[in-house]
XYZ file of C-alpha atoms in Angstrom:
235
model
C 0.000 0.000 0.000
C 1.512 3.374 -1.112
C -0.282 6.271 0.637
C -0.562 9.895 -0.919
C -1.518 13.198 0.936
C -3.369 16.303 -0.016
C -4.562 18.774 2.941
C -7.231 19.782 0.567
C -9.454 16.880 -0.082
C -12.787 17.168 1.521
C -14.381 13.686 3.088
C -17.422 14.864 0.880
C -15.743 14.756 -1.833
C -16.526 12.249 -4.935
C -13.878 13.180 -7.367
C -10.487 14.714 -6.483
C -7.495 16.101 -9.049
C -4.250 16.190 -8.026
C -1.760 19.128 -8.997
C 0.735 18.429 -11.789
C 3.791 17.938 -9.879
C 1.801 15.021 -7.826
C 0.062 14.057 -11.159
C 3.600 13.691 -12.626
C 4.847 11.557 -10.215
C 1.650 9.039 -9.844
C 1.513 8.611 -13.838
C 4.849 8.951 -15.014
C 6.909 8.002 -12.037
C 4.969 5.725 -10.432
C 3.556 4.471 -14.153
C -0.267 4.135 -12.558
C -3.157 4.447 -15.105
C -7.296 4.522 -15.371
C -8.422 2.055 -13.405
C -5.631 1.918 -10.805
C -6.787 2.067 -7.107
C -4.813 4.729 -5.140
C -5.384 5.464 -1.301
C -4.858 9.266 -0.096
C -4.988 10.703 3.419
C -5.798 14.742 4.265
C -3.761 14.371 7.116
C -6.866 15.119 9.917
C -7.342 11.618 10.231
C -9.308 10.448 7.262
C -8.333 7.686 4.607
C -9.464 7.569 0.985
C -9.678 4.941 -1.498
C -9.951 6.326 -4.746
C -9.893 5.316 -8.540
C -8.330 6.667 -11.245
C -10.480 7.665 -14.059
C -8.370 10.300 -15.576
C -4.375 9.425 -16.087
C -3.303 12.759 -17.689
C 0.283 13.719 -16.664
C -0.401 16.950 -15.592
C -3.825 16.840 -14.159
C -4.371 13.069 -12.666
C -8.021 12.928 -11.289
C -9.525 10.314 -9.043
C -13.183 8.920 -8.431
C -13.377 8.655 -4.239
C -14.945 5.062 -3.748
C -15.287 5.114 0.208
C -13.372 7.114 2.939
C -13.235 6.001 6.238
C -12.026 8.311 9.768
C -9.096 6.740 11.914
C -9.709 6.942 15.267
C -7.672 9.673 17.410
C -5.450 8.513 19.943
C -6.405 8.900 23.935
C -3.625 11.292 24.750
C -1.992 14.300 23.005
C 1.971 14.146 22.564
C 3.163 18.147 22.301
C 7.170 17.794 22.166
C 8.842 21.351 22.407
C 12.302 20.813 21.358
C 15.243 23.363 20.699
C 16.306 23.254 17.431
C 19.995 21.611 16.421
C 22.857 23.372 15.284
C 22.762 21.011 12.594
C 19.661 21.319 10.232
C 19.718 17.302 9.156
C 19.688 16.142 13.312
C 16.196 18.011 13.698
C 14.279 16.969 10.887
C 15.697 13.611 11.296
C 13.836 13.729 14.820
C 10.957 15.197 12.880
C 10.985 12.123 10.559
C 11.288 9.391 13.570
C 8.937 11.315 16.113
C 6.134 11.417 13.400
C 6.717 7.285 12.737
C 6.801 6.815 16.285
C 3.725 9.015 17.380
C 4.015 12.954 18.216
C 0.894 14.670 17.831
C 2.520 18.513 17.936
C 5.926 19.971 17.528
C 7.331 23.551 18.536
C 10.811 24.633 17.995
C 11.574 26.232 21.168
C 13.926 29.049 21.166
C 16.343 28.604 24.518
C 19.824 31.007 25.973
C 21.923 28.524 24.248
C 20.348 28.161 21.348
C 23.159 27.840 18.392
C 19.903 27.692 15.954
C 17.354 29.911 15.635
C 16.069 30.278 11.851
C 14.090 27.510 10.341
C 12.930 26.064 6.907
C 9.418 25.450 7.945
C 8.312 24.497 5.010
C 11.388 22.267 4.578
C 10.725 20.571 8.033
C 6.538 20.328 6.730
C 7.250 18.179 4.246
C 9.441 16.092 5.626
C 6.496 15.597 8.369
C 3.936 14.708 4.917
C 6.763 11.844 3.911
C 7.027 10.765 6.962
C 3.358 10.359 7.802
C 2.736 8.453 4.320
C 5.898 6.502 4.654
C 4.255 4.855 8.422
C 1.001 4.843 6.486
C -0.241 7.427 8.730
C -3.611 9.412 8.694
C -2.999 12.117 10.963
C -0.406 15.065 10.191
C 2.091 15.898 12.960
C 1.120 19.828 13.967
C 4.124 21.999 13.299
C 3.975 25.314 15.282
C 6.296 28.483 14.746
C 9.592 28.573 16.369
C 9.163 30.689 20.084
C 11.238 31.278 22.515
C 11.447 29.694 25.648
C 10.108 32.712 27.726
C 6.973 32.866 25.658
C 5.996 28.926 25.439
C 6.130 28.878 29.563
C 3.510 31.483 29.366
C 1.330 29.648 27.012
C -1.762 27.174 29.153
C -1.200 23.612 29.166
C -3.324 20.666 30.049
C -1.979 17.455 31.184
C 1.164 16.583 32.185
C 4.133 18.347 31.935
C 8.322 17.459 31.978
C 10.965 19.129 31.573
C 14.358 16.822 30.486
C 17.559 18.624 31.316
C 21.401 17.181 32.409
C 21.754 18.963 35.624
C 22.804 16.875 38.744
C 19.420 17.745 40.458
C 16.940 15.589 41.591
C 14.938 14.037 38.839
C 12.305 10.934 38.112
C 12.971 8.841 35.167
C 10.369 9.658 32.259
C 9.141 6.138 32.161
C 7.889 5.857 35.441
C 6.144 9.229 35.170
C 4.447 8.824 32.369
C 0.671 7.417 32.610
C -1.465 6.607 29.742
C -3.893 8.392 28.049
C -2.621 10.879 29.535
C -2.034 14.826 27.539
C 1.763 15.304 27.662
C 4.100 18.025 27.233
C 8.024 17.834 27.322
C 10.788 20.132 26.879
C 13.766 19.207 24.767
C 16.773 21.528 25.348
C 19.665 22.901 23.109
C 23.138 21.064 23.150
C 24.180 23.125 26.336
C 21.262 22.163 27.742
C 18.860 24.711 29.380
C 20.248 27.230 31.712
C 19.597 27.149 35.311
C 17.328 30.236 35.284
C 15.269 28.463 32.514
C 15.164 25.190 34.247
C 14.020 27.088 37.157
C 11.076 29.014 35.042
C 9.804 25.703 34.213
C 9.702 24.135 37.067
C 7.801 27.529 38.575
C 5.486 26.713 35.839
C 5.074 22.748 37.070
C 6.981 21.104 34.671
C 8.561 17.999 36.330
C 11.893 17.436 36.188
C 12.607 13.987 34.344
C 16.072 12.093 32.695
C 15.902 9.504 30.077
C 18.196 7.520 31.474
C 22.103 7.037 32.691
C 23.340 8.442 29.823
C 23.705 11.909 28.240
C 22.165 12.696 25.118
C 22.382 14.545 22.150
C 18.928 16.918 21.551
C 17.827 14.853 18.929
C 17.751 11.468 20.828
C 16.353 12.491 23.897
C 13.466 13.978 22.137
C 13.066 10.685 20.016
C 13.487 8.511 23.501
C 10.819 10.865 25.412
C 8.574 10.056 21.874
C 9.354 6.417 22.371
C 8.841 6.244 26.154
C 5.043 7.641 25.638
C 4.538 5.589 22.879
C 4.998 2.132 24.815
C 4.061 3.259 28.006
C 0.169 3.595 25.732
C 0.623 0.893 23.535
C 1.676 -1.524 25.980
């Protein structure tokens, strides 16, 4: 099964038409023709089975046979991570955390923050390949880089962590974490977050956690946190 994604196709929908780049690639590329059965997601949870009934290159258009709404999950995954210094170490988190099972993203903005511009669009669609890659229905939300400062000010339901390498007393993630359960955790640069913003947070009731013995890069403590709440619910 080969999934495709389009944002803008309605569950009411009886006929859809892709755009020419996406037409390109399903006749051309992927060599499919009238009659072929494809299967497209809009990312908010709904999958479509659809039939071909017009193979031109540049304007590929589909008969919907039968759609059918995935279920949501029973908790709500928000990781706020800092971005990487390295642009390929994020969005390879963005790739894994979306196969795993995030439900929200926000680039968080911290003091030692070596990165601070992103290609949102960039890190969007590598969310999209991602999602059809696991065979996915729902889209990972990407929010707007903010800083630090702001996010602490924003409201938040559920449970909330905060994963930083001081020697301070912490709880290991795993045995925190309760299913079905909304859950928000901070990711911090590669300095780590500075005492004055591990302090804010904790002001705010974030808990302080640790993944483990180890210390680890941004990147892989964000995918661990993603994999800890995964199993802890799917167990």
């Amino acid at each position: 099964m080969q999934l495709f994604f389009n944002p803008e196709l309605d569950p009411t929908a009886n006929t859809f038409t892709f755009d020419s780049n996406e037409s390109k690639h399903i006749i051309r590329v992927l060599r499919k023709k009238n009659g072929d059965k494809l299967w497209i997601t809009n990312g908010a949870g709904y999958l479509f089975e659809a039939t071909i009934i017009d193979d031109a290159i540049k304007k590929c258009e589909v008969e919907i046979n039968s759609s059918k709404k995935t279920h949501a999950k029973s908790h709500w995954l928000h990781m706020a991570v800092a971005p990487t210094k390295m642009n390929d170490r994020f969005e390879w988190f963005l790739e894994k955390a979306t196969e795993i099972g995030v439900d929200e993203i926000t680039p968080i903005i911290c003091d030692r923050s070596e990165r601070k511009i992103l290609k949102l669009e960039r890190m969007k669609r590598v969310l999209e390949s991602a999602m059809k890659q696991s065979l996915q229905t729902y889209l990972p939300k990407l929010n707007e880089p903010i800083s630090l400062v702001e996010f602490l000010e924003k409201p938040i339901t559920g449970l909330q962590f905060i994963a930083h390498c001081e020697e301070t007393e912490r709880h290991e993630l795993k045995r925190r974490v309760a299913a079905d359960k909304d859950i928000t955790i901070l990711i911090g640069p590669e300095g780590d977050f500075s005492n004055h913003e591990i302090k804010s947070a904790l002001e705010k009731g974030y808990a302080p956690v640790a993944m483990g013995k180890t210390r680890l890069r941004t990147e892989t403590a964000a995918i661990v946190a993603c994999t800890i709440v995964a199993s802890i619910n799917n167990g």
